[in-house]
JSON list of C-alpha atoms and ligand atoms in Angstrom, two decimals:
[
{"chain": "A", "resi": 1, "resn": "UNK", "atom": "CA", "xyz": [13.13, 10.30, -4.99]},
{"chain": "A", "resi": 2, "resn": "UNK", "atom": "CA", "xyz": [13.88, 8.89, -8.18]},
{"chain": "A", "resi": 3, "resn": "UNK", "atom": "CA", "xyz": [17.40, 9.35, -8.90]},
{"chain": "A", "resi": 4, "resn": "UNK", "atom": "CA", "xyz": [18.41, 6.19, -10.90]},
{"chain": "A", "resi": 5, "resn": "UNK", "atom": "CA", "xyz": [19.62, 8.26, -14.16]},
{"chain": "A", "resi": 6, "resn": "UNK", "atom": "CA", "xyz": [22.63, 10.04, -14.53]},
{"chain": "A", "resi": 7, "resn": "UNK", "atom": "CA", "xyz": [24.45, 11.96, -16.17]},
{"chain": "A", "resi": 8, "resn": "UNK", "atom": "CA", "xyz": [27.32, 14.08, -16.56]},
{"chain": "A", "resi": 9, "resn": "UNK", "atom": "CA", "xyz": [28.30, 16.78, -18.46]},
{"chain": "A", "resi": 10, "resn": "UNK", "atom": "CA", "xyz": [31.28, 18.96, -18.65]},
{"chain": "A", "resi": 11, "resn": "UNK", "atom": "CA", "xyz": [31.95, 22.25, -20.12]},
{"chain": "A", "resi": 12, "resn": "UNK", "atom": "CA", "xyz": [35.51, 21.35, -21.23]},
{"chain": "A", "resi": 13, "resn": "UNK", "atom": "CA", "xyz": [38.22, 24.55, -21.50]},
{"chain": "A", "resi": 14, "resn": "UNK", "atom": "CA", "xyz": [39.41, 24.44, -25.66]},
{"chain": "A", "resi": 15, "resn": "UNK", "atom": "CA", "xyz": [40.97, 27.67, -25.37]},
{"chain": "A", "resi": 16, "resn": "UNK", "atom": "CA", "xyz": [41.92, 30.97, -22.87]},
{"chain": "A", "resi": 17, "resn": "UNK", "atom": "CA", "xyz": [39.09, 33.60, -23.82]},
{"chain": "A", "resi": 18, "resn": "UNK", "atom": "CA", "xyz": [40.52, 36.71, -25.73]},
{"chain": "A", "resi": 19, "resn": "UNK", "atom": "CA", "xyz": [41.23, 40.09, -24.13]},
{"chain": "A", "resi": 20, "resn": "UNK", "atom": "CA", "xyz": [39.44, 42.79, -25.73]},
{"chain": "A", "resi": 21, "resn": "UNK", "atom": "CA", "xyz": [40.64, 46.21, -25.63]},
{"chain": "A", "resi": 22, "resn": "UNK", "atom": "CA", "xyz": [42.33, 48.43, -28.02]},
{"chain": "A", "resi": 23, "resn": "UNK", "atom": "CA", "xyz": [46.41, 47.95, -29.02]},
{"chain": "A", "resi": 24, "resn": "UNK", "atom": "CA", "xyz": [48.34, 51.06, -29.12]},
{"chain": "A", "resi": 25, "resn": "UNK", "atom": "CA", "xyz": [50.10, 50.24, -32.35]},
{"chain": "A", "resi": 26, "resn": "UNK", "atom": "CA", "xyz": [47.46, 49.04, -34.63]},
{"chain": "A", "resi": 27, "resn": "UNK", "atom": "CA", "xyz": [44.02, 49.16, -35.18]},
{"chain": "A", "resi": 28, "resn": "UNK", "atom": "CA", "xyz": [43.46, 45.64, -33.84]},
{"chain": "A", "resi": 29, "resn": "UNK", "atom": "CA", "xyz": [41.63, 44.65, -30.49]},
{"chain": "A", "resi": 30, "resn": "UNK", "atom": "CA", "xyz": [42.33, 41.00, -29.57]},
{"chain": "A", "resi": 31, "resn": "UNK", "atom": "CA", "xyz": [44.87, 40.21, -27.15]},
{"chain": "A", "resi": 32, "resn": "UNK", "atom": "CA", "xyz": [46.07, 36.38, -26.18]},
{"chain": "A", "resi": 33, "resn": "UNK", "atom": "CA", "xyz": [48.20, 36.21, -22.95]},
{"chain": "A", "resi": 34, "resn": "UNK", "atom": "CA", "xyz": [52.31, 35.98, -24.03]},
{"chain": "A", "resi": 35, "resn": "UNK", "atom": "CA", "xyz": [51.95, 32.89, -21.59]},
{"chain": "A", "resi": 36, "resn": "UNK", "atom": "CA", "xyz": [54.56, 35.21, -19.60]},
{"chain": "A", "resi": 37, "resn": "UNK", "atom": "CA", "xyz": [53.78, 37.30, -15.97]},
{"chain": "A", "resi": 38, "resn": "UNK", "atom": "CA", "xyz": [56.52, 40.30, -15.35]},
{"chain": "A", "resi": 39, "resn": "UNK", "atom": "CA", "xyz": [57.55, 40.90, -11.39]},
{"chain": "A", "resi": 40, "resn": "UNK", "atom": "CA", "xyz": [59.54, 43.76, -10.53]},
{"chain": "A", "resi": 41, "resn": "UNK", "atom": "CA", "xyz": [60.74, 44.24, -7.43]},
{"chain": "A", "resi": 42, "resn": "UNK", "atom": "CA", "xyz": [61.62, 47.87, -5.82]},
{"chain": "A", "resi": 43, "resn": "UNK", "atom": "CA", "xyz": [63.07, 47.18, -2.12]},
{"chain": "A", "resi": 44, "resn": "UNK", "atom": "CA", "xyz": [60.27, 45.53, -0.13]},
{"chain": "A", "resi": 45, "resn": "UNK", "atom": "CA", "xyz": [57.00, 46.82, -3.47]},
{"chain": "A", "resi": 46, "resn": "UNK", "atom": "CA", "xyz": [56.69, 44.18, -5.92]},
{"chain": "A", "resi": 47, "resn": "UNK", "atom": "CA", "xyz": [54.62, 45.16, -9.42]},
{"chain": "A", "resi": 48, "resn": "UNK", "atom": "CA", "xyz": [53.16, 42.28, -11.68]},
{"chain": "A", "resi": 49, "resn": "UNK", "atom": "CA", "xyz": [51.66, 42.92, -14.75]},
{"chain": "A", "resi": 50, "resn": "UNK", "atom": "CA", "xyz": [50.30, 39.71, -17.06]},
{"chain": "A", "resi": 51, "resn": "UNK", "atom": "CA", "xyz": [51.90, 39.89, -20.37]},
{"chain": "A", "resi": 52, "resn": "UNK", "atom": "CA", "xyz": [49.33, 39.98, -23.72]},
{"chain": "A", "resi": 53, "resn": "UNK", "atom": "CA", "xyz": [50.55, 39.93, -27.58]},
{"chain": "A", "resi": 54, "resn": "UNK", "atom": "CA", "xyz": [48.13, 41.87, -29.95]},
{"chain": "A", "resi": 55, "resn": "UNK", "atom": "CA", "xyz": [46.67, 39.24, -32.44]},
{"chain": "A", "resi": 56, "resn": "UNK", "atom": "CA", "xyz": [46.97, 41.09, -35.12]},
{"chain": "A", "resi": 57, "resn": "UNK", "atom": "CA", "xyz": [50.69, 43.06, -34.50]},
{"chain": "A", "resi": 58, "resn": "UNK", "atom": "CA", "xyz": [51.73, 40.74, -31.86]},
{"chain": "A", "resi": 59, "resn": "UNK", "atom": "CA", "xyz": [52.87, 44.10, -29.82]},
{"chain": "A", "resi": 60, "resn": "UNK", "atom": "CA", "xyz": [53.57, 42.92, -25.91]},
{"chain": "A", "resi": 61, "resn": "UNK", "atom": "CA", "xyz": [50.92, 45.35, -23.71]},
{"chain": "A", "resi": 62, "resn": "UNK", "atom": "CA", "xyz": [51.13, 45.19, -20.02]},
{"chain": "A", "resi": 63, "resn": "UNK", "atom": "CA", "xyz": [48.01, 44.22, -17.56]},
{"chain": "A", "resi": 64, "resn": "UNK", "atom": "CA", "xyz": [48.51, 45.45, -14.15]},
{"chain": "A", "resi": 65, "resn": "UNK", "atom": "CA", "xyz": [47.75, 43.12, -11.22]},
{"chain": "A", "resi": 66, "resn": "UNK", "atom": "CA", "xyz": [49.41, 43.93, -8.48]},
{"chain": "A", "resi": 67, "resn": "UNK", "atom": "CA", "xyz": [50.91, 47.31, -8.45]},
{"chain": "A", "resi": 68, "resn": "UNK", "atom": "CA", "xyz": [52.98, 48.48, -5.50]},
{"chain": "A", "resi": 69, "resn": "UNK", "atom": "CA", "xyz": [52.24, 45.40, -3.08]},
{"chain": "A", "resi": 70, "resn": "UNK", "atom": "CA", "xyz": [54.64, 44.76, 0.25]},
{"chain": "A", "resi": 71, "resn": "UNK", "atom": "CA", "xyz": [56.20, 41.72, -0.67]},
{"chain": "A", "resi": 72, "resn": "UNK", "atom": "CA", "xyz": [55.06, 40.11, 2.77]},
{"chain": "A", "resi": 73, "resn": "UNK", "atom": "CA", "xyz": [51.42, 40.77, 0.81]},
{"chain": "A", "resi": 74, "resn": "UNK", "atom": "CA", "xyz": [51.86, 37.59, -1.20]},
{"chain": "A", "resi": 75, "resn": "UNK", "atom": "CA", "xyz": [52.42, 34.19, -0.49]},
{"chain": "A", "resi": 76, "resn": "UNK", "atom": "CA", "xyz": [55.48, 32.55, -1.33]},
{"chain": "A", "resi": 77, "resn": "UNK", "atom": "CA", "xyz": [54.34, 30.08, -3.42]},
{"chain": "A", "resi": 78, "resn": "UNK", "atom": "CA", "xyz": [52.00, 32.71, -4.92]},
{"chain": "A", "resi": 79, "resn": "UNK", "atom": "CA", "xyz": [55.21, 34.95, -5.76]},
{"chain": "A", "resi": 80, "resn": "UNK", "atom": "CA", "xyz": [56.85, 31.85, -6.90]},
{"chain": "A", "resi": 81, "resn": "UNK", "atom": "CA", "xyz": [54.38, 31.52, -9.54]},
{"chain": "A", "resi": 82, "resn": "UNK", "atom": "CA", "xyz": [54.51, 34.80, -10.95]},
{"chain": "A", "resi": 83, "resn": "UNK", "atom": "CA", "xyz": [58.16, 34.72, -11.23]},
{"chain": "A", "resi": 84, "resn": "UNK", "atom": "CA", "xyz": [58.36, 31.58, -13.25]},
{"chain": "A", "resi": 85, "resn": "UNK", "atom": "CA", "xyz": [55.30, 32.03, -15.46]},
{"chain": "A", "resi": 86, "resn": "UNK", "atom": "CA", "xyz": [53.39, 29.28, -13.87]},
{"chain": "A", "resi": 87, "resn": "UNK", "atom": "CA", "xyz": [51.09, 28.45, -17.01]},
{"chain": "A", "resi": 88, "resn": "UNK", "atom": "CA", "xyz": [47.63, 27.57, -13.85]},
{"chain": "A", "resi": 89, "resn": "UNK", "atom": "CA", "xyz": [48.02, 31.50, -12.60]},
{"chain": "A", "resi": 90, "resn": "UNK", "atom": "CA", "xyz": [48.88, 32.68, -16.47]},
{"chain": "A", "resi": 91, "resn": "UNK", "atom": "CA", "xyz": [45.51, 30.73, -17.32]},
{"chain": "A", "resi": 92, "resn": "UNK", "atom": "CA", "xyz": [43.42, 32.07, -13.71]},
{"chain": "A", "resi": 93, "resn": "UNK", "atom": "CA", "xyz": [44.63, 35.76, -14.32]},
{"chain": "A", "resi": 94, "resn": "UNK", "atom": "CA", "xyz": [43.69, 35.66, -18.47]},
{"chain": "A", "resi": 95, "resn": "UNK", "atom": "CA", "xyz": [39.99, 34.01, -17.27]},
{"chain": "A", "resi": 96, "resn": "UNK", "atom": "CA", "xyz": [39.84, 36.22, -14.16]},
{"chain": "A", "resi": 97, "resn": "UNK", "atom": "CA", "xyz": [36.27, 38.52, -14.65]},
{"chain": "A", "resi": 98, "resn": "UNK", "atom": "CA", "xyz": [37.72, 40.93, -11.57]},
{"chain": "A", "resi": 99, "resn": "UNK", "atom": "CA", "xyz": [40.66, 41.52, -13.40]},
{"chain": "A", "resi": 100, "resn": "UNK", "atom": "CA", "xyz": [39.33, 42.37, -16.88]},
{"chain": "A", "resi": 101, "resn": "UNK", "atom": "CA", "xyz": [36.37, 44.82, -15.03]},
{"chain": "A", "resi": 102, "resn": "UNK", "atom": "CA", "xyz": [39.33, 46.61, -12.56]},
{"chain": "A", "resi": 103, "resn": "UNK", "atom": "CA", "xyz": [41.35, 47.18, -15.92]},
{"chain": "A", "resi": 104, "resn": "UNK", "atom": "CA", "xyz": [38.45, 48.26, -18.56]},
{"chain": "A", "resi": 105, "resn": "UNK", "atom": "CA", "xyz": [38.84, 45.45, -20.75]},
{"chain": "A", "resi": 106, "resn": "UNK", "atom": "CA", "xyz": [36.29, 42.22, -22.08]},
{"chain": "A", "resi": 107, "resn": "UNK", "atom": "CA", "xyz": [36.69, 38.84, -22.37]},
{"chain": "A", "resi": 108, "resn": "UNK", "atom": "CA", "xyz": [35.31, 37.13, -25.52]},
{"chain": "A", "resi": 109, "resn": "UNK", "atom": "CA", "xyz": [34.61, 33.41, -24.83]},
{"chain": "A", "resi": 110, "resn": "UNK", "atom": "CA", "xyz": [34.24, 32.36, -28.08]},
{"chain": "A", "resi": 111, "resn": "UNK", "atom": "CA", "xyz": [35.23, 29.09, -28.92]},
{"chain": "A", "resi": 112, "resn": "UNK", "atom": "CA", "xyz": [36.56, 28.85, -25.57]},
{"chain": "A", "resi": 113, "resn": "UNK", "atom": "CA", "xyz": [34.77, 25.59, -24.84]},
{"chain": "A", "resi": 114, "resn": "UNK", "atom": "CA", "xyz": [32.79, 22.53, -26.15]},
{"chain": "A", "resi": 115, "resn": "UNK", "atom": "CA", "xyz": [30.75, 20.00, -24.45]},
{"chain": "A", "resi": 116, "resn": "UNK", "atom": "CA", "xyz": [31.47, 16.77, -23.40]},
{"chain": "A", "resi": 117, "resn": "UNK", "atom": "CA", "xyz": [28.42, 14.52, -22.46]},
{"chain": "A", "resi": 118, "resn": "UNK", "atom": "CA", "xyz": [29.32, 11.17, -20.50]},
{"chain": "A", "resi": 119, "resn": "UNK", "atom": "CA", "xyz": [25.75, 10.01, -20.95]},
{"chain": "A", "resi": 120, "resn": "UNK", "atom": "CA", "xyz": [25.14, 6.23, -20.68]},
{"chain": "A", "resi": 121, "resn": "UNK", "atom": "CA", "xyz": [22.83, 5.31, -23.66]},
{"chain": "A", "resi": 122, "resn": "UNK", "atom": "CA", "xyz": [18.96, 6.43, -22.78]},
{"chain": "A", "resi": 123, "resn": "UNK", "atom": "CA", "xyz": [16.07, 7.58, -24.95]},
{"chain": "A", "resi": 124, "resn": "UNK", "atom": "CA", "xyz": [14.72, 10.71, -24.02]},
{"chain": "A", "resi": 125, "resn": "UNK", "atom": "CA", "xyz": [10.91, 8.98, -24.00]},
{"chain": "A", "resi": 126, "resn": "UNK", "atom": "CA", "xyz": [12.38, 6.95, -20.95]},
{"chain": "A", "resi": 127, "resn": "UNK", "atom": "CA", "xyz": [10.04, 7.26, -18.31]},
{"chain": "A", "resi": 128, "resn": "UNK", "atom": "CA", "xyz": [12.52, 7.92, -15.67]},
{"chain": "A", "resi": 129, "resn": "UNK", "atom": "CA", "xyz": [13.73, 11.20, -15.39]},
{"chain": "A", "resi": 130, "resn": "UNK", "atom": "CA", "xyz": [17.36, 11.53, -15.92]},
{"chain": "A", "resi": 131, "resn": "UNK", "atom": "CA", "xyz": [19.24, 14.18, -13.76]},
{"chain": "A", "resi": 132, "resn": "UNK", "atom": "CA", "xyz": [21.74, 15.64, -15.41]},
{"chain": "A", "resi": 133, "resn": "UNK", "atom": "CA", "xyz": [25.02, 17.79, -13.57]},
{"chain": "A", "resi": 134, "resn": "UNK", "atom": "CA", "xyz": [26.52, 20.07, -15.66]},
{"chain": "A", "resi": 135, "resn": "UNK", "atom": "CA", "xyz": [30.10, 21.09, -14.14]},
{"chain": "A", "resi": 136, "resn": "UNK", "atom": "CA", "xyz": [31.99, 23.94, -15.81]},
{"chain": "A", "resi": 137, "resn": "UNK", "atom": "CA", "xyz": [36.05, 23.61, -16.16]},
{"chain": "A", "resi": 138, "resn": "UNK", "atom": "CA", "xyz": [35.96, 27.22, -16.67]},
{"chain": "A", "resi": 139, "resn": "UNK", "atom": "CA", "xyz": [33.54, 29.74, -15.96]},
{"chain": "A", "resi": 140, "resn": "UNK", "atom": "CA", "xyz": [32.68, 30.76, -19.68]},
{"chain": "A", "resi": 141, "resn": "UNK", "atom": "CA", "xyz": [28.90, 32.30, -19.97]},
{"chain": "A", "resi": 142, "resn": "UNK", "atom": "CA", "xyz": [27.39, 29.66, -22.21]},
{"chain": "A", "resi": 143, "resn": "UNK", "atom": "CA", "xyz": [23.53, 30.05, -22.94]},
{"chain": "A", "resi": 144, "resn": "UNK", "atom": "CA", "xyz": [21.84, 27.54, -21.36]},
{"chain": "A", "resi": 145, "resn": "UNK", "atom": "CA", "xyz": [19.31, 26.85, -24.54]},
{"chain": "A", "resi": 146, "resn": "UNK", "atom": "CA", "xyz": [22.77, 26.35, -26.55]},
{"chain": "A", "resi": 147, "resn": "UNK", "atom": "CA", "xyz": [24.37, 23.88, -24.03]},
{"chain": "A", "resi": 148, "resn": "UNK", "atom": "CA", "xyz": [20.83, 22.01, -24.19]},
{"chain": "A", "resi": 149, "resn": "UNK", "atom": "CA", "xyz": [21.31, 21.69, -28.19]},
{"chain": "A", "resi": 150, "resn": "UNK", "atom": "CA", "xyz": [24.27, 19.92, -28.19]},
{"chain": "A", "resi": 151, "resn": "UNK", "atom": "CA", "xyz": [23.61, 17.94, -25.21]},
{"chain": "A", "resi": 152, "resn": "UNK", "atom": "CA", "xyz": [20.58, 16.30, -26.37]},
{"chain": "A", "resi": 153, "resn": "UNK", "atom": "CA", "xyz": [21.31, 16.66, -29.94]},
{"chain": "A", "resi": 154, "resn": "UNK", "atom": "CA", "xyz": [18.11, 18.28, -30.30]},
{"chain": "A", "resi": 155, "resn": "UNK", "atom": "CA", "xyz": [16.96, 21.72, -32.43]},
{"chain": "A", "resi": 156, "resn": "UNK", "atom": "CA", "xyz": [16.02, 24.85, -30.74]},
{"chain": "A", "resi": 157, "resn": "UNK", "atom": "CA", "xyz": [12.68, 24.86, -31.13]},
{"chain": "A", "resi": 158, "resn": "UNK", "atom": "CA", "xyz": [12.46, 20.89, -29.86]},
{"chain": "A", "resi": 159, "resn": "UNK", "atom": "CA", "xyz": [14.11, 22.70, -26.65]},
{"chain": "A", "resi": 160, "resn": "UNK", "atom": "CA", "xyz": [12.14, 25.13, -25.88]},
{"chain": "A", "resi": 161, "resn": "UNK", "atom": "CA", "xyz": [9.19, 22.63, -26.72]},
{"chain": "A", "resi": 162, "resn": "UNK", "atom": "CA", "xyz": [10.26, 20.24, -23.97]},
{"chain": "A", "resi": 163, "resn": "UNK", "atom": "CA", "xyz": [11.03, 22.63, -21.58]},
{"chain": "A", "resi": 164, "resn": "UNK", "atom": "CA", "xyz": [7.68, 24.62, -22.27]},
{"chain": "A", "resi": 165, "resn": "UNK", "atom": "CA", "xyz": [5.95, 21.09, -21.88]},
{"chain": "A", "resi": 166, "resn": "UNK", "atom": "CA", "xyz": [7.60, 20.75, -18.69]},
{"chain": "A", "resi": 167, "resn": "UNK", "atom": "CA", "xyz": [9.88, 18.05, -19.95]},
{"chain": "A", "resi": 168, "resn": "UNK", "atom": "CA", "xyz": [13.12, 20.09, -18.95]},
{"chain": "A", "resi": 169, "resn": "UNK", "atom": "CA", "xyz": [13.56, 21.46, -15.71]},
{"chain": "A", "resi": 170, "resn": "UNK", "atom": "CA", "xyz": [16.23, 23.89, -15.28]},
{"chain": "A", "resi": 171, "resn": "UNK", "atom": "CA", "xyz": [17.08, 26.21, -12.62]},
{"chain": "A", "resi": 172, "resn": "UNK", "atom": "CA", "xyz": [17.60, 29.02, -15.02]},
{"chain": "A", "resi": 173, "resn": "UNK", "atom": "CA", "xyz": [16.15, 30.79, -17.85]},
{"chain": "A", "resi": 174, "resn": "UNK", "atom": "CA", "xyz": [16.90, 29.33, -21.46]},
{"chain": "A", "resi": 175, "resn": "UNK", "atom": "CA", "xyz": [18.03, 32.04, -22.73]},
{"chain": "A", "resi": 176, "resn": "UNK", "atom": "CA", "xyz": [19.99, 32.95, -19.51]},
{"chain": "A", "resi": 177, "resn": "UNK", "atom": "CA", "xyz": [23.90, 32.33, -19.55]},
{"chain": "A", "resi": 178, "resn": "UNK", "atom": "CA", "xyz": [25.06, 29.64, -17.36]},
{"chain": "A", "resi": 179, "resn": "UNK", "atom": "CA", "xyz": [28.68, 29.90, -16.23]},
{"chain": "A", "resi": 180, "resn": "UNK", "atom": "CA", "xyz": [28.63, 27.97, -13.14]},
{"chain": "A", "resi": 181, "resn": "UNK", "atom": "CA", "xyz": [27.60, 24.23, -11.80]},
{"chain": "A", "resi": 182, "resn": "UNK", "atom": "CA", "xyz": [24.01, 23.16, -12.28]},
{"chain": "A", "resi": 183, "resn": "UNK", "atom": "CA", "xyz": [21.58, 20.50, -12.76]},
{"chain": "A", "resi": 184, "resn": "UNK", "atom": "CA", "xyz": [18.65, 19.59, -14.49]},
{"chain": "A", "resi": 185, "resn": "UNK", "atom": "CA", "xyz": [16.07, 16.90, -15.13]},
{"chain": "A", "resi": 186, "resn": "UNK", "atom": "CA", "xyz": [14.48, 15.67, -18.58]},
{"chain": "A", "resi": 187, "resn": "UNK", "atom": "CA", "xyz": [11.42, 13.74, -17.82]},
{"chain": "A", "resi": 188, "resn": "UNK", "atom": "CA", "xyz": [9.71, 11.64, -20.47]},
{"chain": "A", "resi": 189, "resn": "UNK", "atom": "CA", "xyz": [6.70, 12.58, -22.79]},
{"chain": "A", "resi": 190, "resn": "UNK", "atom": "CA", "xyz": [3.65, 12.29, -21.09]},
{"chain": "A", "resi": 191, "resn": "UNK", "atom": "CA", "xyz": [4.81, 12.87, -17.61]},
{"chain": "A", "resi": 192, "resn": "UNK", "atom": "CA", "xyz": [3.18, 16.18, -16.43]},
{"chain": "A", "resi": 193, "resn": "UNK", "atom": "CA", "xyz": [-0.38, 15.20, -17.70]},
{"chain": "A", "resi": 194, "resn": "UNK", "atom": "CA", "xyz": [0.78, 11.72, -15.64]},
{"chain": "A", "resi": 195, "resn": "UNK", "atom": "CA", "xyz": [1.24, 13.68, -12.92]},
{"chain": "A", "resi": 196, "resn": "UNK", "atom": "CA", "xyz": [-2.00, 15.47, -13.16]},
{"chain": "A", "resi": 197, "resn": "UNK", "atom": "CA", "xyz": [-4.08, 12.44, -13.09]},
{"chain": "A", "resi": 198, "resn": "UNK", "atom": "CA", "xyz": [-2.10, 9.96, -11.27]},
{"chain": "A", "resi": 199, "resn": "UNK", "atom": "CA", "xyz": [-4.80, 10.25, -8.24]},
{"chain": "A", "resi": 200, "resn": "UNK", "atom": "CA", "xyz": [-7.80, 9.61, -10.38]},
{"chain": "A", "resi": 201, "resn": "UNK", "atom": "CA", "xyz": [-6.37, 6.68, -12.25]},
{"chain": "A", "resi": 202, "resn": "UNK", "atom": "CA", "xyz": [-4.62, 5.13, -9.08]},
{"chain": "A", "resi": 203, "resn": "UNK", "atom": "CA", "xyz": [-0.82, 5.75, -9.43]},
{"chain": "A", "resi": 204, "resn": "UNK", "atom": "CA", "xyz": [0.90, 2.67, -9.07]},
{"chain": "A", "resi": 205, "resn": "UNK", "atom": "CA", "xyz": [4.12, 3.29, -6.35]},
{"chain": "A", "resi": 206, "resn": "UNK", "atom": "CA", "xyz": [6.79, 4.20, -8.52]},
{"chain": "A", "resi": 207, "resn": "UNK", "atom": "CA", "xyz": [4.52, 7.03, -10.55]},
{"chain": "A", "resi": 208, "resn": "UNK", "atom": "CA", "xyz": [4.00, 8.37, -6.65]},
{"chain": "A", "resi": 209, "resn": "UNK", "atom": "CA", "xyz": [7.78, 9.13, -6.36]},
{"chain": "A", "resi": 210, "resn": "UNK", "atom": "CA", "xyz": [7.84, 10.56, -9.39]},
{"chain": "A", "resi": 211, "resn": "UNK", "atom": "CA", "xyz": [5.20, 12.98, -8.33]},
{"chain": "A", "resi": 212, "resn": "UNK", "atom": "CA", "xyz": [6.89, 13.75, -5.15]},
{"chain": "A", "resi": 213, "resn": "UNK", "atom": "CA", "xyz": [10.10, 14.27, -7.45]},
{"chain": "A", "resi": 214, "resn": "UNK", "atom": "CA", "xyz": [7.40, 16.79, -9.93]},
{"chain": "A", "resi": 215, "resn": "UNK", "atom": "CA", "xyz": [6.51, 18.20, -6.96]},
{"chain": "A", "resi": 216, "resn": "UNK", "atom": "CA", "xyz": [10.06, 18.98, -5.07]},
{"chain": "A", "resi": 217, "resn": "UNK", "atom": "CA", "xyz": [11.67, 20.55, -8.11]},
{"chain": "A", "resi": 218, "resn": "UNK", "atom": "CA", "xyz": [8.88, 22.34, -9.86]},
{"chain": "A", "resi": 219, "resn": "UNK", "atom": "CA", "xyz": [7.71, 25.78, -10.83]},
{"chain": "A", "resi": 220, "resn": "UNK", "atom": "CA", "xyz": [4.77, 27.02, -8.37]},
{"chain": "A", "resi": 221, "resn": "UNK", "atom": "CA", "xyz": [2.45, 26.33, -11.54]},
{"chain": "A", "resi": 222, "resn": "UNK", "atom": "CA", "xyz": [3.04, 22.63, -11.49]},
{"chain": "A", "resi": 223, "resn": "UNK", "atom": "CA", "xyz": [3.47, 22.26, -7.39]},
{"chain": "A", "resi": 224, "resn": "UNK", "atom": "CA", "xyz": [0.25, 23.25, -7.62]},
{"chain": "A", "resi": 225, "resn": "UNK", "atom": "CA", "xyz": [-1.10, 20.78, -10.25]},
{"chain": "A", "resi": 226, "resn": "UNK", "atom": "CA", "xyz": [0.62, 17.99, -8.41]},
{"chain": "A", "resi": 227, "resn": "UNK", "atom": "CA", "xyz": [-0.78, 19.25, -5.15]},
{"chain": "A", "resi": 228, "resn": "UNK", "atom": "CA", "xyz": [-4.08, 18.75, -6.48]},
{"chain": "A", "resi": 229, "resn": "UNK", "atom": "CA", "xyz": [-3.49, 15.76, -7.98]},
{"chain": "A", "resi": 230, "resn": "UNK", "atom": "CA", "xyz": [-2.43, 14.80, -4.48]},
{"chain": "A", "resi": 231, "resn": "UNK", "atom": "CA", "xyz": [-5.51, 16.41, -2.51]},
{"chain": "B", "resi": 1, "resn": "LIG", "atom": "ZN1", "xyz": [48.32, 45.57, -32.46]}
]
């Protein structure tokens, strides 16, 4: 398999996402975590709530996420934490998707993130594919067609061009929202109809492992081309 280019990119964290849900004292609806966790303790029952301040009145509201727990329920270190406002847990339970659904409220990921692309210098007309790992630092839903546009530097509709071409390969949709590890491969121009004929012009080796890579990786549309083009 040809796996000679790399790259790596990372969905770097810019900011905490916001809490959205309405403040009791004003009309406003974005929260930012205090950067403070309350523990009370009541004999062996500990509560915890994550403190937020209301962007626009800065009123302190109250996120429950333990409520009523035996103390022998959390880990030391994990109690630890909460008492001295570790910022890790302050920035796990602000980001935490469980949390925000048990209490009612949304996250808005807005400007959350940005993209940094290690990518050694290549042209995207290389004939090589070039893998590319995408690894999230946070797991903000970023559209994959978006992440794409400032990766390569390219416009929308060159996107969806490339992958319609076959050029992209994604395990996801474009327009579907990508929160998690993946990869992908950009082949260069030319490289499906290569594929397609490879047999009848006489593939020299290295266009073979390609096809075994176009093969491998592809959508049942284009196993079957190469299949052919390998009967
Ligand atoms: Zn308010």
């Amino acid at each position: 398999m040809n796996t000679d280019r790399k790259a790596r990119w990372a969905v770097r964290q810019s900011a905490l996402p916001t809490v959205v849900r309405p403040c009791p004292d004003c009309s406003g609806t974005r929260h930012r975590p205090s950067g403070k966790i309350r523990v009370n303790a009541s004999g062996k029952l500990l509560d915890v709530w994550l403190l937020l301040s209301c962007a626009a009145c800065d009123r302190t509201s109250k996120v429950p996420v333990h409520e009523r727990v035996h103390v022998s329920s959390l880990e030391p270190a994990r109690r630890v934490a909460y008492e001295t406002n570790d910022p890790a847990v302050v920035r796990e339970l602000t980001m935490s998707a469980s949390l925000a659904a048990k209490n009612g409220y949304r996250l808005d990921w807005t400007g959350t993130w940005e993209l940094e692309t290690r990518t050694p210098l290549y042209a995207l007309d290389d004939p090589t594919p070039l893998t590319v790992l995408v690894g999230f630092e946070l797991p903000a839903p970023v559209r994959v067609e978006r992440l794409l546009m400032r990766g390569l530097g390219l416009s929308r509709t060159e996107i969806r061009r490339m992958a319609g071409d076959g050029r992209i390969r994604l395990p996801l949709a474009l327009d579907a929202k990508a929160h998690q590890d993946f990869e992908l491969t950009i082949h260069g121009p030319g490289s499906v109809e290569a594929a397609k004929h490879s047999k009848l012009l006489g593939a020299p080796t290295d266009l073979r492992a390609h096809l075994s890579h176009v093969g491998w990786h592809d959508t049942p549309r284009q196993l079957s081309r190469s299949a052919t083009a390998r009967a």
